[in-house]
PDB file of C-alpha atoms and ligand atoms in Angstrom:
ATOM      1  CA  ARG S 839      22.411  -3.931 -39.661  1.00 95.00           C
ATOM      2  CA  ASP S 840      23.188  -5.404 -36.286  1.00 97.00           C
ATOM      3  CA  PHE S 841      24.024  -4.465 -32.727  1.00 98.00           C
ATOM      4  CA  SER S 842      25.554  -5.897 -29.549  1.00 98.00           C
ATOM      5  CA  ILE S 843      24.578  -5.569 -25.910  1.00 98.00           C
ATOM      6  CA  SER S 844      26.500  -5.866 -22.626  1.00 98.00           C
ATOM      7  CA  ALA S 845      26.101  -5.245 -18.890  1.00 98.00           C
ATOM      8  CA  ASN S 846      28.700  -3.236 -16.947  1.00 97.00           C
ATOM      9  CA  PRO S 847      29.306  -4.335 -14.283  1.00 97.00           C
ATOM     10  CA  ALA S 848      28.219  -7.864 -15.184  1.00 97.00           C
ATOM     11  CA  SER S 849      27.542  -8.879 -11.578  1.00 97.00           C
ATOM     12  CA  GLY S 850      26.404  -7.418  -8.279  1.00 96.00           C
ATOM     13  CA  THR S 851      25.542  -8.314  -4.692  1.00 94.00           C
ATOM     14  CA  VAL S 852      22.682  -6.904  -2.631  1.00 92.00           C
ATOM     15  CA  GLN S 853      20.907  -7.609   0.624  1.00 88.00           C
ATOM     16  CA  ALA S 854      17.320  -8.757   0.198  1.00 85.00           C
ATOM     17  CA  GLY S 855      15.178  -5.613   0.067  1.00 86.00           C
ATOM     18  CA  SER S 856      17.845  -3.495  -1.636  1.00 91.00           C
ATOM     19  CA  SER S 857      18.504  -2.589  -5.252  1.00 96.00           C
ATOM     20  CA  ALA S 858      21.306  -3.355  -7.682  1.00 97.00           C
ATOM     21  CA  THR S 859      22.225  -1.099 -10.580  1.00 98.00           C
ATOM     22  CA  THR S 860      24.132  -1.763 -13.775  1.00 98.00           C
ATOM     23  CA  THR S 861      24.593  -0.029 -17.086  1.00 98.00           C
ATOM     24  CA  ILE S 862      23.323  -1.772 -20.198  1.00 98.00           C
ATOM     25  CA  ALA S 863      25.416  -0.628 -23.154  1.00 98.00           C
ATOM     26  CA  THR S 864      24.598  -1.216 -26.800  1.00 98.00           C
ATOM     27  CA  GLN S 865      26.783  -0.791 -29.847  1.00 98.00           C
ATOM     28  CA  THR S 866      26.055  -0.718 -33.549  1.00 98.00           C
ATOM     29  CA  THR S 867      28.116  -3.522 -35.087  1.00 97.00           C
ATOM     30  CA  ALA S 868      26.900  -3.367 -38.708  1.00 96.00           C
ATOM     31  CA  GLY S 869      25.103  -0.800 -40.801  1.00 96.00           C
ATOM     32  CA  ASN S 870      23.044   1.992 -39.346  1.00 96.00           C
ATOM     33  CA  ALA S 871      21.890   2.376 -35.763  1.00 97.00           C
ATOM     34  CA  GLN S 872      18.543   0.893 -34.794  1.00 97.00           C
ATOM     35  CA  ALA S 873      16.012   1.147 -31.991  1.00 98.00           C
ATOM     36  CA  VAL S 874      16.480  -1.485 -29.278  1.00 98.00           C
ATOM     37  CA  ASN S 875      13.822  -2.308 -26.677  1.00 98.00           C
ATOM     38  CA  LEU S 876      15.142  -3.666 -23.382  1.00 98.00           C
ATOM     39  CA  SER S 877      13.627  -6.279 -21.076  1.00 98.00           C
ATOM     40  CA  ALA S 878      14.819  -8.542 -18.252  1.00 98.00           C
ATOM     41  CA  SER S 879      13.968 -12.136 -17.301  1.00 97.00           C
ATOM     42  CA  GLY S 880      15.181 -14.660 -14.764  1.00 97.00           C
ATOM     43  CA  LEU S 881      14.591 -12.342 -11.824  1.00 97.00           C
ATOM     44  CA  PRO S 882      14.364 -13.858  -8.332  1.00 93.00           C
ATOM     45  CA  THR S 883      11.005 -13.985  -6.574  1.00 91.00           C
ATOM     46  CA  GLY S 884       9.767 -10.550  -5.542  1.00 92.00           C
ATOM     47  CA  ALA S 885      12.278  -8.623  -7.636  1.00 96.00           C
ATOM     48  CA  THR S 886      11.469  -6.107 -10.354  1.00 97.00           C
ATOM     49  CA  ALA S 887      13.602  -4.654 -13.145  1.00 98.00           C
ATOM     50  CA  THR S 888      13.412  -1.096 -14.438  1.00 98.00           C
ATOM     51  CA  PHE S 889      15.272   0.299 -17.455  1.00 98.00           C
ATOM     52  CA  ASN S 890      15.894   4.008 -17.772  1.00 98.00           C
ATOM     53  CA  PRO S 891      15.309   4.542 -20.628  1.00 98.00           C
ATOM     54  CA  ALA S 892      13.344   1.438 -21.646  1.00 97.00           C
ATOM     55  CA  SER S 893      14.566   1.657 -25.236  1.00 97.00           C
ATOM     56  CA  VAL S 894      17.707   3.069 -26.789  1.00 98.00           C
ATOM     57  CA  THR S 895      19.162   3.719 -30.199  1.00 98.00           C
ATOM     58  CA  SER S 896      22.042   1.268 -30.666  1.00 97.00           C
ATOM     59  CA  GLY S 897      25.188   2.994 -29.485  1.00 97.00           C
ATOM     60  CA  GLY S 898      23.317   4.281 -26.470  1.00 97.00           C
ATOM     61  CA  SER S 899      23.049   2.938 -22.960  1.00 98.00           C
ATOM     62  CA  SER S 900      20.408   2.463 -20.287  1.00 98.00           C
ATOM     63  CA  THR S 901      20.511   2.121 -16.518  1.00 98.00           C
ATOM     64  CA  LEU S 902      19.046  -1.139 -15.219  1.00 98.00           C
ATOM     65  CA  THR S 903      17.839  -1.128 -11.627  1.00 98.00           C
ATOM     66  CA  ILE S 904      16.863  -4.458 -10.050  1.00 98.00           C
ATOM     67  CA  ALA S 905      14.867  -3.933  -6.866  1.00 97.00           C
ATOM     68  CA  THR S 906      14.612  -6.970  -4.600  1.00 94.00           C
ATOM     69  CA  ALA S 907      12.036  -7.509  -1.843  1.00 88.00           C
ATOM     70  CA  PRO S 908      12.712  -8.332   1.831  1.00 79.00           C
ATOM     71  CA  THR S 909      11.197 -11.733   1.039  1.00 78.00           C
ATOM     72  CA  THR S 910      13.449 -12.406  -1.970  1.00 85.00           C
ATOM     73  CA  PRO S 911      15.293 -15.683  -1.223  1.00 80.00           C
ATOM     74  CA  ALA S 912      19.027 -15.454  -0.737  1.00 80.00           C
ATOM     75  CA  GLY S 913      20.921 -17.035  -3.627  1.00 83.00           C
ATOM     76  CA  SER S 914      22.647 -16.501  -6.943  1.00 89.00           C
ATOM     77  CA  TYR S 915      20.633 -15.625 -10.007  1.00 95.00           C
ATOM     78  CA  ASN S 916      21.449 -15.062 -13.666  1.00 97.00           C
ATOM     79  CA  VAL S 917      19.294 -12.238 -14.987  1.00 98.00           C
ATOM     80  CA  THR S 918      18.992 -12.217 -18.756  1.00 98.00           C
ATOM     81  CA  VAL S 919      18.760  -8.796 -20.377  1.00 98.00           C
ATOM     82  CA  THR S 920      17.206  -8.969 -23.817  1.00 98.00           C
ATOM     83  CA  GLY S 921      17.616  -6.259 -26.418  1.00 98.00           C
ATOM     84  CA  THR S 922      15.013  -6.529 -29.147  1.00 98.00           C
ATOM     85  CA  GLY S 923      16.070  -4.520 -32.173  1.00 97.00           C
ATOM     86  CA  GLU S 924      14.573  -3.973 -35.587  1.00 95.00           C
ATOM     87  CA  THR S 925      16.771  -6.592 -37.280  1.00 95.00           C
ATOM     88  CA  ALA S 926      17.930  -8.859 -34.441  1.00 96.00           C
ATOM     89  CA  THR S 927      17.586  -9.826 -30.792  1.00 98.00           C
ATOM     90  CA  HIS S 928      20.602 -10.131 -28.480  1.00 98.00           C
ATOM     91  CA  THR S 929      21.033 -10.909 -24.794  1.00 98.00           C
ATOM     92  CA  ALA S 930      23.435 -10.105 -21.980  1.00 98.00           C
ATOM     93  CA  THR S 931      23.681 -11.793 -18.567  1.00 98.00           C
ATOM     94  CA  TYR S 932      23.821 -10.060 -15.215  1.00 98.00           C
ATOM     95  CA  ALA S 933      24.811 -12.250 -12.227  1.00 98.00           C
ATOM     96  CA  LEU S 934      22.876 -11.123  -9.150  1.00 96.00           C
ATOM     97  CA  THR S 935      23.708 -12.372  -5.660  1.00 93.00           C
ATOM     98  CA  VAL S 936      21.075 -11.780  -2.986  1.00 89.00           C
ATOM     99  CA  GLN S 937      22.213 -12.004   0.623  1.00 84.00           C
ATOM    100  CA  GLY S 938      20.054 -12.853   3.618  1.00 79.00           C
ATOM    101  CA  THR S 939      18.980 -10.261   6.140  1.00 74.00           C
ATOM    102  CA  SER S 940      18.312 -12.370   9.217  1.00 73.00           C
ATOM    103  CA  GLY S 941      21.383 -10.967  10.958  1.00 74.00           C
ATOM    104  CA  GLY S 942      23.008 -14.165  12.149  1.00 82.00           C
ATOM    105  CA  ARG S 943      20.931 -15.096  15.194  1.00 89.00           C
ATOM    106  CA  THR S 944      21.697 -18.381  16.987  1.00 94.00           C
ATOM    107  CA  PHE S 945      19.140 -20.858  18.358  1.00 96.00           C
ATOM    108  CA  THR S 946      19.820 -24.031  20.350  1.00 97.00           C
ATOM    109  CA  ASN S 947      18.104 -27.290  21.295  1.00 98.00           C
ATOM    110  CA  GLY S 948      19.838 -28.977  24.255  1.00 97.00           C
ATOM    111  CA  THR S 949      17.422 -31.891  24.615  1.00 97.00           C
ATOM    112  CA  ASN S 950      19.086 -35.316  24.567  1.00 98.00           C
ATOM    113  CA  TYR S 951      17.955 -37.862  21.978  1.00 98.00           C
ATOM    114  CA  THR S 952      19.111 -41.473  22.314  1.00 98.00           C
ATOM    115  CA  ILE S 953      20.721 -42.817  19.137  1.00 98.00           C
ATOM    116  CA  ARG S 954      20.294 -46.570  18.715  1.00 97.00           C
ATOM    117  CA  ASP S 955      21.583 -48.784  15.928  1.00 97.00           C
ATOM    118  CA  TYR S 956      19.507 -48.462  12.764  1.00 97.00           C
ATOM    119  CA  SER S 957      17.385 -45.666  14.233  1.00 97.00           C
ATOM    120  CA  THR S 958      16.725 -42.030  13.384  1.00 98.00           C
ATOM    121  CA  VAL S 959      16.166 -39.092  15.716  1.00 98.00           C
ATOM    122  CA  GLN S 960      14.925 -35.606  14.861  1.00 98.00           C
ATOM    123  CA  SER S 961      15.616 -32.535  16.987  1.00 98.00           C
ATOM    124  CA  PRO S 962      13.680 -29.352  16.101  1.00 98.00           C
ATOM    125  CA  ILE S 963      14.661 -25.728  16.624  1.00 98.00           C
ATOM    126  CA  THR S 964      12.176 -22.915  16.191  1.00 96.00           C
ATOM    127  CA  SER S 965      13.789 -19.787  14.768  1.00 94.00           C
ATOM    128  CA  THR S 966      12.151 -16.397  15.246  1.00 90.00           C
ATOM    129  CA  ALA S 967      14.712 -14.610  13.064  1.00 87.00           C
ATOM    130  CA  THR S 968      13.124 -12.570  10.305  1.00 81.00           C
ATOM    131  CA  GLY S 969      13.992 -12.144   6.653  1.00 80.00           C
ATOM    132  CA  THR S 970      15.939 -14.584   4.555  1.00 82.00           C
ATOM    133  CA  ALA S 971      18.397 -16.932   6.234  1.00 88.00           C
ATOM    134  CA  THR S 972      21.999 -15.748   6.054  1.00 86.00           C
ATOM    135  CA  SER S 973      23.648 -18.391   3.871  1.00 84.00           C
ATOM    136  CA  PRO S 974      25.508 -20.510   4.682  1.00 89.00           C
ATOM    137  CA  VAL S 975      23.794 -21.282   7.979  1.00 94.00           C
ATOM    138  CA  LYS S 976      26.234 -22.384  10.688  1.00 95.00           C
ATOM    139  CA  LEU S 977      25.655 -25.526  12.730  1.00 98.00           C
ATOM    140  CA  SER S 978      27.345 -26.679  15.904  1.00 97.00           C
ATOM    141  CA  VAL S 979      26.464 -30.284  16.752  1.00 98.00           C
ATOM    142  CA  THR S 980      27.445 -32.178  19.920  1.00 98.00           C
ATOM    143  CA  ILE S 981      26.918 -35.949  19.859  1.00 98.00           C
ATOM    144  CA  SER S 982      28.172 -38.497  22.356  1.00 98.00           C
ATOM    145  CA  HIS S 983      28.889 -41.439  20.056  1.00 97.00           C
ATOM    146  CA  THR S 984      31.913 -43.705  19.628  1.00 96.00           C
ATOM    147  CA  CYS S 985      31.554 -44.046  15.857  1.00 97.00           C
ATOM    148  CA  ALA S 986      30.864 -40.854  13.902  1.00 97.00           C
ATOM    149  CA  GLU S 987      31.156 -42.987  10.744  1.00 97.00           C
ATOM    150  CA  ASP S 988      27.838 -44.648  11.691  1.00 97.00           C
ATOM    151  CA  LEU S 989      26.007 -41.335  11.496  1.00 98.00           C
ATOM    152  CA  ASP S 990      24.120 -39.751   8.638  1.00 98.00           C
ATOM    153  CA  ILE S 991      23.167 -36.158   9.467  1.00 98.00           C
ATOM    154  CA  TRP S 992      20.705 -33.964   7.586  1.00 98.00           C
ATOM    155  CA  LEU S 993      19.149 -30.546   8.108  1.00 98.00           C
ATOM    156  CA  ARG S 994      15.618 -29.632   7.088  1.00 98.00           C
ATOM    157  CA  GLY S 995      14.750 -25.965   6.638  1.00 97.00           C
ATOM    158  CA  PRO S 996      11.437 -24.253   7.429  1.00 96.00           C
ATOM    159  CA  ASN S 997      10.323 -24.608   3.800  1.00 93.00           C
ATOM    160  CA  GLY S 998      10.801 -28.397   3.894  1.00 96.00           C
ATOM    161  CA  GLN S 999      14.045 -28.568   1.921  1.00 96.00           C
ATOM    162  CA  TRP S1000      16.589 -31.154   3.095  1.00 97.00           C
ATOM    163  CA  TYR S1001      20.345 -30.488   3.175  1.00 97.00           C
ATOM    164  CA  ALA S1002      23.064 -33.110   3.647  1.00 97.00           C
ATOM    165  CA  VAL S1003      25.251 -32.113   6.615  1.00 98.00           C
ATOM    166  CA  ASP S1004      27.526 -35.098   7.249  1.00 97.00           C
ATOM    167  CA  ARG S1005      27.277 -38.453   5.500  1.00 96.00           C
ATOM    168  CA  TYR S1006      28.021 -41.839   7.045  1.00 96.00           C
ATOM    169  CA  GLY S1007      30.957 -43.980   5.966  1.00 93.00           C
ATOM    170  CA  GLY S1008      34.614 -44.648   6.681  1.00 88.00           C
ATOM    171  CA  THR S1009      36.914 -47.536   7.383  1.00 86.00           C
ATOM    172  CA  SER S1010      37.491 -46.921  11.111  1.00 92.00           C
ATOM    173  CA  CYS S1011      35.525 -45.363  13.961  1.00 95.00           C
ATOM    174  CA  THR S1012      36.229 -41.947  15.473  1.00 96.00           C
ATOM    175  CA  SER S1013      34.447 -40.331  18.408  1.00 97.00           C
ATOM    176  CA  TYR S1014      32.012 -37.647  17.249  1.00 97.00           C
ATOM    177  CA  GLY S1015      32.345 -34.938  19.946  1.00 97.00           C
ATOM    178  CA  THR S1016      31.418 -31.427  18.781  1.00 97.00           C
ATOM    179  CA  ARG S1017      31.550 -30.568  15.094  1.00 98.00           C
ATOM    180  CA  THR S1018      30.680 -27.442  13.132  1.00 97.00           C
ATOM    181  CA  TYR S1019      29.280 -27.117   9.641  1.00 97.00           C
ATOM    182  CA  SER S1020      28.451 -24.424   7.109  1.00 95.00           C
ATOM    183  CA  VAL S1021      25.408 -25.314   5.050  1.00 95.00           C
ATOM    184  CA  PRO S1022      24.425 -23.211   2.020  1.00 91.00           C
ATOM    185  CA  VAL S1023      20.682 -22.570   2.013  1.00 90.00           C
ATOM    186  CA  SER S1024      18.199 -20.409   0.148  1.00 84.00           C
ATOM    187  CA  GLN S1025      15.100 -19.830   2.234  1.00 84.00           C
ATOM    188  CA  GLN S1026      13.451 -17.925   5.041  1.00 86.00           C
ATOM    189  CA  ALA S1027      15.054 -17.754   8.491  1.00 90.00           C
ATOM    190  CA  ALA S1028      11.852 -18.082  10.520  1.00 90.00           C
ATOM    191  CA  GLY S1029      10.231 -21.397  11.374  1.00 94.00           C
ATOM    192  CA  THR S1030      11.316 -24.882  12.381  1.00 97.00           C
ATOM    193  CA  TRP S1031      14.782 -26.126  11.490  1.00 98.00           C
ATOM    194  CA  THR S1032      15.185 -29.861  12.132  1.00 98.00           C
ATOM    195  CA  LEU S1033      18.401 -31.825  12.601  1.00 98.00           C
ATOM    196  CA  GLU S1034      18.007 -35.497  11.684  1.00 98.00           C
ATOM    197  CA  VAL S1035      20.605 -38.027  12.833  1.00 98.00           C
ATOM    198  CA  SER S1036      20.480 -41.629  11.622  1.00 98.00           C
ATOM    199  CA  ASP S1037      22.701 -44.443  12.898  1.00 97.00           C
ATOM    200  CA  VAL S1038      23.156 -46.770   9.950  1.00 97.00           C
ATOM    201  CA  TYR S1039      25.518 -49.423  11.340  1.00 96.00           C
ATOM    202  CA  LEU S1040      25.589 -52.063  14.073  1.00 94.00           C
ATOM    203  CA  GLY S1041      27.649 -51.869  17.255  1.00 92.00           C
ATOM    204  CA  ASP S1042      28.195 -48.272  18.357  1.00 95.00           C
ATOM    205  CA  THR S1043      25.417 -46.133  19.839  1.00 96.00           C
ATOM    206  CA  GLY S1044      25.141 -42.835  21.708  1.00 97.00           C
ATOM    207  CA  PHE S1045      22.987 -39.728  22.007  1.00 98.00           C
ATOM    208  CA  LEU S1046      22.487 -36.340  20.410  1.00 98.00           C
ATOM    209  CA  ASP S1047      23.450 -33.977  23.251  1.00 98.00           C
ATOM    210  CA  SER S1048      22.678 -30.580  21.698  1.00 98.00           C
ATOM    211  CA  TRP S1049      22.877 -28.586  18.506  1.00 98.00           C
ATOM    212  CA  SER S1050      22.602 -24.963  17.517  1.00 98.00           C
ATOM    213  CA  ILE S1051      22.008 -23.106  14.292  1.00 97.00           C
ATOM    214  CA  THR S1052      22.954 -19.578  13.269  1.00 95.00           C
ATOM    215  CA  VAL S1053      20.627 -18.308  10.550  1.00 92.00           C
TER     216      VAL S1053
HETATM  217 CA1  LIG J 806      25.667 -47.853  15.336  1.00 64.06          CA
HETATM  218 CA1  LIG J 807      21.921 -32.027  26.182  1.00 64.06          CA
END
């Protein structure tokens, strides 16, 4: 006696705070039908899973509802659905994408920071957007500097995580000007976002003019 299990659809996308639904189907693949208990693991923070019904006879199906919380971090998650039968245990995977709810608000810091050779500057922005940051966050950075290849640029999110934005390096110098970036993140929108700019090579200097972030 044996059975199989699958999720249809096998993936879904929700905004944080909303629910995703999929059908968990089972089939008897050998011998007689058997009772199968269903459970889910690998859920994102704040999310709960409910099966209706919580157990089926193989050949039957159940509706899985995954309810996320407003605080559930944006990101991609693989939820494992486990069917525990009388003779065997099988799993199916449901790919859940949680989107941010911060609504794409933009914040700016226009303070100038002098960039010297072999020095690092940090420019903070305090975001009052609520919910999870809409990933990817968008950056617009304006730097007056004759050698962008000298510059190593990182972003730190409110939860302390660092993200590489633009790495130093190159065989010839180009003026930096204004550049835009999309940075995938998975964290809250509110709090202090910090842009860090390091000049890692001798000769060219400049200043961070302004930057903005859309979270
Ligand atoms: Ca330099
Ligand atoms: Ca400025």
